[in-house]
Amino acid sequence: MRQYPIEKYRDIGIIAHIDAGKTTVSERVLFYTGISHKIGEVHEGQAIMDWMEQEQERGITITAAATTCFWTPIRLTHKAKDDEERQELKQKYEHRINIIDTPGHVDFTVEVERSLRVLDGGVVVFDGVAGVEPQSETVWHQADKYKVPRMCFINKLDRMGASFDNSFQSIKDRLTPDAVAIQIPIGLEGNFEGVIDIIEMKAYGSEGEHGEKIIEKEIPAHLKAEAEKRRAELVEKVSEQDEKLTEKYLNGEEITVDEIRSALRKATINNKLVPVLCGSALKNKGVQLMLDAVLDYLPSPFDVMELKPIKGVDLKTGEEIIRTTSDSEPLTALAFKIATDPFVGSLTFFRIYSGVMKKGSYILNSVKGNQERVSRIVRMHANKREEVDEMYAGDLGAIVGLKNTSTGDTLCDPEKPILLEKITFPEPVISVKIEPKTKADQEKMGIAMHRLAEEDPTFRISTDQETGETIISGMGELHLEILIDRMKREFGVGANTGRPQVAYRETIKDEAEGEGKYIRQSGGRGQYGHAKIKVKPLEKGKGFMFVNQIKGGSIPQEFISPIEKGIREALDKGVVAGFPMTDIEVALYDGSFHEVDSSEMAFKIAGSMALQEGAKKAKPILMEPIMKVQVITPVNFLGDVTGDLNSKRGRIDAMNDRGNTKVVDAKVPLSEMFGYATKLRSITQGRASSTMEFDHYEEVPNNITQQIIEGRKK
């Protein structure tokens, strides 16, 4: 039986820049909703949502943790006279909230990507001192890509240097002009006492050891004018979104609290407005009101149907079909994460879009084309599990022990198969050679890497063809460091690693033709393959396109695919320095064959030769990953920091003030950034900090290209 109607579900993610306080917010949510009975602090390594050892040691979130909790609006319950009335309100207004706490560190961007794909709404947390930071922008653009309605929570307003106005302005300037404040703080820094709800025009403070009791009070006299001004702005913005309200507003009629709420909800769900709230999670202020706002403004699975319809392809007919969010529809679910659990084995996290999933039933993996049995379904509470018999549309849960399912696969009803859109992941930018320490580690290492690659689609394993060494690739130094650490702890694998390598790419700047002839005639059956191609550059990010222009049968159909294979293999090896080629179109336009001697092998080699010849003529170049770097430094070290960035071939984009520090934004090649954190500490006496994330690929200067080519030959 379904406990809560679908309208009372909220599937939300907590997303933000590193260190904005996401996990602390999640911890408070768990505490206030009664899921946990003690508050775990991140800095003490006790946070429930950060349950991996590596997370506790480093004080960062690595893997997205899912949890379920329940909430009744506090603005209703805090007025209840006794427990009986409180219970009645609960029965009537309680909602189920499924929360995913995502990592902020850009190396784990995959976690944010796949979480946003399955969530209906997001709470974006900001540091009240720093406001919008580079990764806040990245996460925001990821949410734009998946059309996720969101609201903002400006956290840490109790810190020195916190400013609600500056943070709010930075959201408006750098992320969206549609942000509207629905709360303002009472006092800042050490004097931060609570928040003013400008929709209701009431002030709220809190009492109790952990701020669990909400107190309603009068708005302080010195803030009345500010609250009035903000409310007028809010009413104006909200009334623009609704014709009836526009009319009321222009006629100077009073717009009621309920009208504001319902119009703001509608506008938030359609991504027209973004409500902004404030508080301090560490000091237990503002979190309960933020939960109220989640219920008020973020969508239920039912509300996002128009915005993000559940589109898929019917496997039987190949036509597009749209499913509605309902239990009566056929089962449609998406596996968005695989985790290895030491006690139960593999856990496949899924989101149900429509239908019901029952324990003991069979489901079809429409990507792989095989059926699997659902042996156990669990509802996740961070790292604890609750077994359930069935789950319904809108639920997030996990299945234990699926054999062949990977991230992004569609799970559906075998009778009514559907294929949902896959999740796309960014390409890795950094590689490291890895070898087992002992013979015993060798076997274990293969299993461990396979398991970790199942979990993390941005972690790639390959073999260097020339040396036979194993190479692992990922999103950054920290990413690979944690994966190697996990191998050691979870799988007991000791490994040595080489120096990090940059994932260079090659491409061409010009159009050219290439011809490949492979002829071996030596008594008996020979080999004959002959292909002519045209190569031309594609725009960035397009990858590889193969065009077959053969007319009239100069090459039989069965040899076309081997030619393409040969071309693809040649692309992997490149022509400048042996790095993979990308953003290139190859058109096969002519060739010839021999009745007897032609074979697939010969045409494969001819395709590879033609590509090498064509690419060498088409001005091939080497590309390198450029990183977006932000350094926050005290003013007196500014000259040293910028001088050091310039020496690393960096381009400085902007310098801004933040309190008494300088914020430097720059673009720097990744190859120059290894060990930067240590270097920065030494030139600024440990007072500066930096963040870095991948931005784009760019051509390598000639002199550096020569160095790379020579380095590859050694």
XYZ file of C-alpha atoms in Angstrom:
714
model
C 0.000 0.000 0.000
C 1.213 3.471 -0.820
C 1.633 5.463 2.405
C 1.867 8.930 0.892
C 0.136 10.197 -2.245
C 2.506 11.213 -5.029
C 1.673 14.905 -4.503
C 3.298 14.613 -1.074
C 6.646 13.406 -2.385
C 9.694 15.587 -2.862
C 12.810 14.173 -4.546
C 15.498 16.776 -3.973
C 19.269 17.133 -4.060
C 21.465 19.367 -1.959
C 24.081 20.823 -4.289
C 26.820 23.417 -3.880
C 30.431 24.448 -4.080
C 32.929 22.631 -1.868
C 32.718 23.797 1.763
C 29.434 25.679 1.482
C 27.950 23.422 4.160
C 25.809 20.913 2.191
C 26.490 17.969 4.453
C 25.902 20.074 7.587
C 22.547 21.143 6.120
C 21.697 17.470 5.377
C 22.696 16.454 8.925
C 20.358 19.070 10.417
C 17.571 17.929 8.134
C 17.994 14.350 9.376
C 18.003 15.530 12.973
C 14.922 17.754 12.747
C 12.969 15.175 10.789
C 13.700 12.624 13.506
C 15.765 10.241 11.345
C 18.863 10.694 13.500
C 18.857 11.421 17.192
C 22.245 13.080 17.405
C 23.782 15.698 15.195
C 26.949 14.548 13.454
C 29.491 17.259 12.647
C 31.533 17.108 9.469
C 34.642 18.631 11.036
C 34.596 15.958 13.731
C 34.264 13.242 11.109
C 30.891 12.102 12.490
C 28.459 13.130 9.781
C 25.941 10.383 8.992
C 25.778 11.305 5.317
C 29.582 11.101 5.028
C 29.900 7.457 5.987
C 32.975 6.428 3.964
C 36.254 6.428 5.928
C 37.881 8.693 3.353
C 35.033 11.178 3.735
C 35.378 11.266 7.503
C 39.134 11.746 7.400
C 39.118 14.514 4.844
C 35.880 16.198 5.877
C 34.580 16.151 2.294
C 31.734 14.353 0.539
C 32.859 11.875 -2.120
C 29.846 9.794 -2.895
C 26.272 11.017 -3.142
C 24.322 9.656 -0.159
C 20.569 9.111 -0.418
C 18.173 9.216 2.480
C 14.460 9.406 3.154
C 12.784 11.578 5.777
C 9.371 13.019 6.648
C 8.273 16.574 7.327
C 5.186 18.501 8.304
C 5.421 22.295 7.848
C 6.801 23.791 11.046
C 4.760 26.974 10.616
C 1.725 24.762 11.317
C 3.100 22.422 13.967
C 4.796 25.011 16.174
C 1.367 26.478 16.930
C -0.164 23.129 17.957
C -1.559 23.162 21.489
C -0.808 19.522 22.337
C 0.481 16.254 20.892
C -2.957 15.217 19.703
C -3.305 18.287 17.519
C 0.261 17.781 16.312
C -0.606 14.214 15.240
C -3.680 15.407 13.370
C -1.600 17.967 11.485
C 0.945 15.264 10.709
C -1.651 12.977 9.234
C -2.997 15.753 7.094
C 0.185 17.554 5.943
C 3.166 15.198 6.346
C 5.336 14.783 3.228
C 8.004 12.274 2.304
C 11.289 13.908 1.246
C 13.956 11.850 -0.537
C 17.251 13.708 -0.273
C 20.535 13.163 -2.069
C 23.536 14.954 -0.536
C 25.991 15.459 -3.393
C 29.735 16.178 -3.339
C 30.977 19.715 -4.023
C 34.421 18.801 -5.236
C 34.682 19.006 -8.992
C 36.598 15.702 -9.191
C 33.350 13.980 -8.240
C 31.207 15.859 -10.723
C 29.773 12.542 -11.942
C 27.893 12.220 -8.654
C 26.203 15.568 -9.164
C 25.481 14.817 -12.825
C 23.673 11.553 -12.182
C 21.874 12.847 -9.115
C 20.435 15.806 -11.027
C 19.262 13.490 -13.776
C 16.868 11.706 -11.413
C 15.868 14.523 -9.058
C 12.907 16.823 -9.334
C 14.291 19.777 -7.410
C 17.486 21.100 -5.876
C 18.497 23.182 -2.875
C 21.646 25.097 -3.827
C 23.649 26.039 -0.737
C 25.977 29.062 -0.676
C 28.588 30.206 1.784
C 27.374 33.543 3.229
C 30.922 34.958 3.099
C 31.983 33.815 -0.362
C 28.633 33.903 -2.191
C 28.798 32.335 -5.674
C 32.018 30.360 -6.262
C 33.295 28.692 -9.468
C 31.857 25.289 -8.686
C 28.540 26.856 -7.704
C 28.390 27.988 -11.336
C 29.286 24.522 -12.655
C 26.598 22.873 -10.537
C 24.085 25.551 -11.550
C 24.737 24.913 -15.249
C 24.376 21.161 -14.644
C 20.974 21.829 -13.078
C 20.036 24.053 -16.062
C 20.931 21.189 -18.406
C 18.450 18.864 -16.650
C 15.860 21.673 -16.120
C 15.835 21.125 -12.355
C 13.733 23.680 -10.413
C 15.775 24.981 -7.495
C 15.879 27.304 -4.526
C 18.897 28.859 -2.820
C 19.929 28.704 0.829
C 22.564 31.228 1.905
C 24.299 29.412 4.741
C 26.997 30.334 7.299
C 25.597 33.796 8.063
C 27.123 33.493 11.548
C 30.695 33.600 10.120
C 32.970 36.607 10.227
C 32.564 38.647 7.060
C 29.148 37.128 6.161
C 26.855 39.304 4.078
C 23.391 38.315 2.911
C 23.189 41.259 0.506
C 26.506 40.532 -1.211
C 25.761 36.813 -1.538
C 22.264 37.522 -2.870
C 23.686 40.027 -5.368
C 26.315 37.519 -6.568
C 23.490 34.977 -7.243
C 21.656 37.610 -9.290
C 24.767 38.713 -11.185
C 26.434 35.372 -11.872
C 23.682 32.762 -11.916
C 20.223 34.120 -12.545
C 18.508 37.517 -12.501
C 15.311 35.677 -11.489
C 16.402 35.112 -7.868
C 13.922 36.516 -5.299
C 14.573 36.798 -1.572
C 11.755 35.334 0.560
C 13.694 35.716 3.817
C 16.180 38.169 5.272
C 18.476 37.584 8.277
C 18.123 39.214 11.692
C 21.667 40.369 12.496
C 24.868 38.914 10.996
C 28.091 37.231 12.122
C 28.117 36.877 15.938
C 24.745 38.680 16.217
C 22.853 36.392 13.814
C 19.600 35.531 15.649
C 17.077 34.252 13.149
C 15.236 35.090 9.941
C 12.322 37.207 8.777
C 9.794 35.544 6.476
C 8.877 38.423 4.188
C 5.884 36.628 2.659
C 4.125 36.329 6.020
C 5.993 39.325 7.492
C 6.920 37.391 10.632
C 10.249 36.935 12.394
C 11.409 33.492 13.551
C 14.060 32.584 16.126
C 14.803 29.258 17.795
C 15.241 27.819 21.265
C 16.498 24.565 22.747
C 19.930 22.985 22.679
C 19.727 22.257 18.970
C 17.295 24.967 18.005
C 14.468 22.447 17.644
C 11.806 24.808 19.020
C 10.757 27.576 16.661
C 9.704 30.899 18.187
C 7.583 33.388 16.297
C 8.290 37.011 17.209
C 7.781 40.570 16.069
C 9.990 41.956 13.315
C 12.703 44.166 14.939
C 11.905 47.837 14.401
C 15.195 48.631 12.587
C 14.493 45.929 9.979
C 10.863 46.793 9.254
C 11.631 49.157 6.372
C 14.060 46.683 4.784
C 11.486 43.843 5.041
C 8.780 46.066 3.495
C 11.073 47.011 0.612
C 11.996 43.363 -0.073
C 8.369 42.323 0.098
C 7.392 44.929 -2.463
C 10.120 43.573 -4.805
C 8.898 40.023 -4.240
C 5.232 40.860 -4.868
C 6.173 42.688 -8.069
C 8.253 39.765 -9.372
C 5.655 37.145 -8.432
C 2.695 39.041 -9.862
C 4.497 39.238 -13.254
C 4.176 35.454 -13.441
C 0.409 35.279 -13.189
C -2.129 37.252 -15.188
C -4.733 37.489 -12.404
C -2.114 38.736 -9.959
C -0.755 41.241 -12.500
C -4.262 42.689 -12.744
C -4.611 42.813 -8.955
C -1.181 44.402 -8.598
C -1.839 47.101 -11.203
C -5.179 47.905 -9.584
C -3.367 48.326 -6.270
C -5.314 45.463 -4.583
C -3.825 43.468 -1.722
C -2.267 40.124 -2.793
C -2.775 37.472 -0.115
C -0.075 35.225 1.363
C -1.624 32.123 -0.234
C -1.715 33.794 -3.652
C 1.961 34.720 -3.384
C 2.844 31.164 -2.349
C 0.913 29.446 -5.106
C 2.222 31.846 -7.831
C 5.778 31.497 -6.530
C 5.443 27.714 -6.483
C 4.250 27.684 -10.080
C 7.071 30.028 -11.185
C 9.729 28.007 -9.326
C 8.578 24.721 -10.881
C 8.711 26.276 -14.369
C 12.217 27.650 -13.687
C 10.965 31.222 -13.962
C 11.912 32.270 -10.394
C 14.360 31.027 -7.769
C 13.398 31.649 -4.088
C 16.339 32.585 -1.838
C 16.401 31.691 1.866
C 19.022 32.157 4.557
C 20.288 30.717 7.816
C 23.176 28.976 9.508
C 23.044 25.185 9.577
C 25.894 24.875 12.079
C 24.058 27.171 14.535
C 20.758 25.363 13.803
C 18.989 28.414 12.400
C 16.768 28.510 9.352
C 16.896 24.803 8.432
C 13.319 23.970 9.476
C 11.998 26.928 7.521
C 14.032 25.756 4.537
C 12.252 22.370 4.801
C 8.949 24.223 4.790
C 10.023 25.994 1.609
C 10.956 22.630 0.017
C 7.341 21.517 0.514
C 5.972 24.920 -0.538
C 7.935 25.598 -3.707
C 9.740 22.527 -5.007
C 7.798 20.121 -7.222
C 6.425 16.682 -6.514
C 7.118 14.037 -9.204
C 3.660 14.811 -10.521
C 4.397 18.533 -10.986
C 7.405 18.096 -13.228
C 5.633 15.962 -15.820
C 5.138 18.898 -18.188
C 8.587 20.353 -17.602
C 10.466 17.069 -17.930
C 8.144 14.522 -19.548
C 9.194 10.888 -19.122
C 10.206 10.316 -22.739
C 11.519 7.048 -24.033
C 11.670 4.837 -27.099
C 9.335 1.836 -27.444
C 11.666 -1.091 -28.103
C 9.070 -3.003 -30.108
C 8.048 -0.231 -32.512
C 10.948 2.245 -32.208
C 8.448 5.087 -31.666
C 8.695 7.733 -28.946
C 6.421 7.119 -25.959
C 5.620 9.289 -22.982
C 4.772 7.786 -19.599
C 2.911 9.604 -16.856
C 3.877 9.575 -13.205
C 1.370 7.100 -11.881
C 1.313 3.700 -10.157
C -1.073 2.285 -12.737
C 1.360 2.825 -15.630
C 3.931 0.137 -16.660
C 7.118 0.109 -14.607
C 9.772 2.608 -15.805
C 12.869 3.190 -13.675
C 16.413 4.465 -14.200
C 19.487 3.009 -12.500
C 21.576 6.054 -11.645
C 24.290 4.663 -9.423
C 25.999 1.389 -8.556
C 27.612 1.047 -5.126
C 29.558 -1.825 -3.656
C 28.471 -2.623 -0.140
C 30.774 -4.795 1.973
C 27.794 -6.636 3.555
C 25.301 -7.166 0.762
C 27.403 -6.898 -2.412
C 26.284 -4.686 -5.262
C 23.572 -2.042 -4.703
C 21.839 -0.545 -7.729
C 20.231 2.805 -6.903
C 17.184 3.601 -8.996
C 14.445 6.149 -9.418
C 10.963 4.947 -10.342
C 9.261 7.258 -12.832
C 6.085 5.234 -13.268
C 4.534 1.959 -12.129
C 5.356 -0.242 -9.139
C 8.418 -2.392 -8.459
C 7.737 -5.528 -6.440
C 10.102 -7.815 -4.636
C 10.440 -11.191 -6.390
C 9.278 -9.844 -9.791
C 11.266 -9.843 -13.029
C 12.381 -6.616 -14.699
C 13.918 -5.969 -18.100
C 17.141 -4.026 -18.530
C 16.273 -2.515 -21.913
C 19.826 -1.268 -22.621
C 21.436 -4.695 -22.198
C 18.363 -6.626 -23.306
C 18.364 -9.105 -20.390
C 15.892 -9.819 -17.596
C 16.842 -9.749 -13.937
C 15.029 -10.808 -10.809
C 14.385 -8.262 -8.078
C 15.416 -10.282 -5.033
C 15.565 -7.503 -2.404
C 14.481 -3.869 -2.467
C 15.877 -1.494 0.147
C 15.115 2.068 1.104
C 18.279 3.929 1.951
C 18.945 5.995 5.025
C 22.537 7.192 4.279
C 24.440 3.969 4.990
C 21.611 2.091 6.756
C 19.014 0.092 4.894
C 15.363 -0.730 5.385
C 13.935 -3.687 3.473
C 10.617 -3.120 1.700
C 8.360 -5.317 -0.419
C 7.492 -2.762 -3.076
C 8.181 0.768 -4.231
C 6.042 3.189 -6.171
C 6.271 5.977 -8.753
C 8.449 8.820 -7.429
C 10.418 6.589 -5.029
C 14.189 6.404 -4.807
C 15.596 3.112 -3.590
C 18.143 0.398 -4.271
C 18.035 -3.216 -5.473
C 20.479 -5.701 -3.999
C 22.509 -8.004 -6.213
C 21.684 -7.130 -9.857
C 24.239 -8.789 -12.110
C 24.394 -6.857 -15.355
C 23.104 -3.381 -14.670
C 25.293 -0.299 -14.966
C 24.776 3.461 -14.436
C 22.210 4.985 -16.773
C 20.411 1.713 -17.677
C 16.625 1.674 -17.969
C 14.754 -0.904 -15.856
C 11.220 -1.594 -17.056
C 8.301 -3.967 -17.390
C 9.317 -6.882 -19.720
C 5.889 -6.734 -21.414
C 6.057 -2.971 -22.061
C 9.709 -2.255 -22.792
C 10.938 1.352 -22.938
C 14.372 2.911 -23.313
C 15.000 6.195 -21.460
C 17.691 8.699 -22.402
C 21.111 7.740 -21.030
C 23.127 9.925 -18.681
C 26.127 11.558 -20.357
C 29.397 11.806 -18.442
C 32.424 14.026 -18.974
C 35.641 12.567 -20.373
C 38.556 12.028 -17.928
C 41.362 14.626 -18.020
C 44.168 12.925 -16.088
C 45.812 9.485 -16.204
C 48.209 7.533 -13.969
C 50.150 4.315 -14.597
C 49.434 1.715 -11.942
C 50.995 -1.652 -11.121
C 50.341 -4.183 -8.338
C 52.958 -4.420 -5.587
C 53.006 -8.222 -5.432
C 51.867 -11.180 -7.485
C 48.988 -11.734 -5.029
C 47.784 -8.164 -5.604
C 47.628 -8.706 -9.358
C 44.424 -10.727 -9.454
C 42.762 -8.725 -6.738
C 43.602 -5.483 -8.539
C 41.708 -6.511 -11.667
C 38.563 -7.300 -9.624
C 38.867 -4.111 -7.555
C 39.262 -1.874 -10.597
C 36.359 -3.548 -12.364
C 34.140 -2.953 -9.288
C 35.165 0.689 -8.996
C 34.662 1.282 -12.726
C 31.120 -0.106 -12.401
C 30.465 2.431 -9.659
C 32.049 5.407 -11.329
C 31.614 5.992 -15.079
C 34.309 8.723 -15.123
C 36.931 6.208 -13.958
C 38.471 4.478 -17.006
C 40.939 1.607 -17.246
C 43.066 1.008 -20.332
C 46.305 -0.711 -21.321
C 49.249 0.999 -23.000
C 49.648 -1.016 -26.206
C 53.398 -0.434 -26.445
C 54.455 -1.121 -22.864
C 51.608 -3.314 -21.639
C 51.185 -1.098 -18.520
C 47.782 -0.522 -16.940
C 46.592 3.095 -17.056
C 43.768 4.505 -14.958
C 42.098 7.802 -15.847
C 39.812 10.099 -13.882
C 38.634 13.672 -13.292
C 41.540 14.947 -11.167
C 44.394 14.097 -8.795
C 42.099 13.841 -5.776
C 39.706 11.549 -7.669
C 42.470 9.055 -8.538
C 44.022 9.333 -5.074
C 40.732 8.345 -3.435
C 40.152 5.483 -5.867
C 43.632 4.053 -5.128
C 42.965 4.513 -1.406
C 39.653 2.635 -1.767
C 41.408 -0.239 -3.561
C 43.711 -0.569 -0.606
C 41.049 -0.361 2.114
C 38.061 -2.092 0.603
C 39.794 -4.700 -1.514
C 43.193 -5.017 0.226
C 45.132 -4.222 -2.986
C 48.593 -2.680 -2.701
C 49.592 -0.668 -5.813
C 52.398 1.601 -7.020
C 51.516 4.538 -9.220
C 53.534 6.606 -11.683
C 53.477 10.368 -12.304
C 50.100 11.760 -13.341
C 49.750 12.164 -17.104
C 47.611 14.711 -18.860
C 44.927 13.439 -21.233
C 46.049 15.270 -24.390
C 43.990 15.012 -27.568
C 44.830 15.504 -31.226
C 42.775 17.062 -33.996
C 43.190 18.606 -37.464
C 42.807 22.198 -38.685
C 42.517 21.625 -42.428
C 40.813 19.431 -45.004
C 42.858 16.825 -46.893
C 42.677 13.566 -48.768
C 44.370 10.302 -47.901
C 44.845 7.028 -49.722
C 45.671 3.630 -48.246
C 46.817 0.714 -50.411
C 47.641 -2.611 -48.833
C 48.803 -5.153 -51.410
C 50.657 -8.376 -50.636
C 50.904 -10.760 -53.567
C 53.245 -13.614 -52.877
C 52.207 -16.842 -54.555
C 48.881 -18.374 -53.561
C 46.287 -16.104 -51.978
C 47.412 -12.533 -51.468
C 45.978 -9.508 -49.664
C 44.415 -6.523 -51.390
C 42.736 -3.492 -49.840
C 42.481 0.035 -51.239
C 40.594 3.038 -49.773
C 40.482 6.778 -50.532
C 39.193 9.184 -47.928
C 38.649 12.886 -47.244
C 39.207 14.253 -43.755
C 37.909 17.540 -42.375
C 37.751 19.112 -38.915
C 34.488 19.166 -36.925
C 33.500 21.721 -34.295
C 34.664 21.147 -30.714
C 33.095 18.301 -28.835
C 31.593 16.512 -31.876
C 33.966 13.506 -31.606
C 34.215 11.336 -34.758
C 31.899 11.001 -37.760
C 32.237 8.415 -40.508
C 30.488 9.105 -43.831
C 30.135 6.401 -46.479
C 30.048 8.032 -49.956
C 30.714 4.884 -51.997
C 28.437 4.739 -55.000
C 28.363 2.073 -57.676
C 30.164 -0.585 -55.742
C 33.846 0.348 -56.139
C 34.153 -1.251 -52.684
C 31.683 -4.026 -51.751
C 29.413 -3.329 -48.780
C 30.994 -5.992 -46.529
C 34.353 -4.145 -46.572
C 32.981 -0.767 -45.472
C 32.762 -1.679 -41.796
C 36.414 -3.029 -41.653
C 37.607 0.264 -43.219
C 35.759 2.218 -40.492
C 37.293 -0.093 -37.865
C 40.796 0.538 -39.259
C 40.144 4.312 -39.231
C 38.938 4.203 -35.627
C 42.034 2.273 -34.538
C 44.291 4.781 -36.299
C 42.428 7.644 -34.573
C 43.217 6.136 -31.153
C 46.955 6.299 -31.912
C 47.001 9.828 -33.419
C 49.662 11.177 -35.785
C 51.376 13.949 -33.774
C 52.394 12.310 -30.509
C 50.314 9.157 -30.328
C 47.292 10.640 -28.458
C 43.657 9.940 -29.493
C 42.292 12.122 -32.290
C 38.888 13.768 -31.952
C 36.515 16.223 -33.683
C 37.210 14.841 -37.144
C 34.966 13.761 -40.023
C 36.179 11.029 -42.368
C 34.395 10.465 -45.704
C 35.145 7.290 -47.649
C 34.623 8.212 -51.306
C 36.500 5.703 -53.452
C 38.733 2.648 -53.539
C 39.069 -0.656 -55.346
C 39.024 -4.360 -54.598
C 40.290 -7.664 -55.967
C 37.900 -10.506 -56.692
C 40.076 -13.109 -54.976
C 42.600 -11.384 -52.739
C 40.473 -8.802 -50.916
C 39.787 -9.525 -47.267
C 38.441 -7.690 -44.240
C 41.906 -7.548 -42.727
C 43.405 -5.936 -45.842
C 40.729 -3.231 -45.916
C 41.137 -2.592 -42.194
C 44.868 -1.931 -42.724
C 44.092 0.189 -45.833
C 41.614 2.304 -43.773
C 44.239 2.849 -41.085
C 46.926 3.829 -43.665
C 44.550 6.224 -45.454
C 43.685 7.999 -42.206
C 47.326 8.406 -41.205
C 48.205 9.858 -44.597
C 45.167 12.185 -44.678
C 45.592 13.417 -41.085
C 49.305 14.194 -41.582
C 48.398 16.463 -44.520
C 45.540 18.212 -42.688
C 47.683 20.274 -40.259
C 47.361 18.031 -37.212
C 47.698 19.739 -33.818
C 47.929 18.717 -30.189
C 45.218 19.869 -27.744
C 45.522 20.111 -23.963
C 42.950 20.467 -21.155
C 42.702 24.009 -19.797
C 41.513 24.399 -16.212
C 39.484 27.153 -14.655
C 41.434 28.114 -11.529
C 40.347 30.389 -8.715
C 42.825 31.507 -6.080
C 41.773 33.344 -2.914
C 44.776 35.139 -1.443
C 45.583 37.920 1.042
C 46.376 41.188 -0.790
C 50.102 41.241 0.132
C 50.725 37.980 -1.760
C 48.822 39.008 -4.869
C 51.967 39.788 -6.914
C 53.537 36.393 -6.114
C 50.339 34.504 -6.967
C 49.753 36.240 -10.307
C 53.457 35.991 -11.221
C 53.376 32.263 -10.527
C 50.192 31.790 -12.611
C 51.774 33.703 -15.526
C 54.857 31.478 -15.362
C 52.522 28.473 -15.750
C 51.235 29.814 -19.083
C 48.099 30.986 -17.247
C 45.755 33.787 -18.452
C 44.258 35.896 -15.718
C 40.590 36.632 -16.459
C 39.549 38.698 -13.444
C 40.590 39.982 -10.047
C 37.964 40.847 -7.487
C 37.883 41.898 -3.850
C 36.216 39.733 -1.217
C 36.511 41.400 2.200
C 40.231 41.880 2.784
C 41.279 39.185 0.308
C 41.740 39.105 -3.452
C 40.038 36.559 -5.696
C 41.985 35.733 -8.848
C 40.221 33.901 -11.720
C 42.517 32.365 -14.325
C 42.707 29.734 -17.074
C 45.772 27.497 -16.788
C 46.850 24.339 -18.676
C 46.438 21.231 -16.531
C 49.991 20.060 -17.298
C 51.330 23.051 -15.341
C 49.075 22.537 -12.324
C 50.438 19.343 -10.772
C 51.383 19.915 -7.140
C 49.969 23.468 -7.299
C 48.323 23.308 -3.864
C 51.732 22.739 -2.219
C 53.417 25.467 -4.285
C 50.644 27.946 -3.420
C 51.000 27.207 0.280
C 54.741 27.835 0.158
C 54.505 31.198 -1.691
C 51.688 32.540 0.528
C 52.779 31.136 3.927
C 49.839 28.787 3.805
C 47.236 31.613 3.707
C 45.871 31.235 0.172
C 43.539 28.557 -1.140
C 42.592 27.474 -4.661
C 39.975 25.478 -6.556
C 40.298 24.071 -10.030
C 37.962 22.514 -12.569
C 38.122 21.496 -16.205
C 37.027 24.166 -18.679
C 37.925 23.283 -22.298
C 40.564 21.901 -24.681
C 42.955 24.284 -26.462
C 45.840 24.060 -28.933
C 49.287 23.446 -27.422
C 51.978 25.996 -28.438
C 54.581 24.633 -30.883
C 57.571 24.646 -28.516
C 55.604 22.674 -25.891
C 54.351 20.239 -28.579
C 57.985 19.447 -29.435
C 58.763 18.747 -25.762
C 55.759 16.405 -25.474
C 56.717 14.498 -28.645
C 60.290 14.079 -27.385
C 59.019 13.030 -23.940
C 56.861 10.321 -25.578
C 59.856 8.919 -27.464
C 61.912 8.335 -24.325
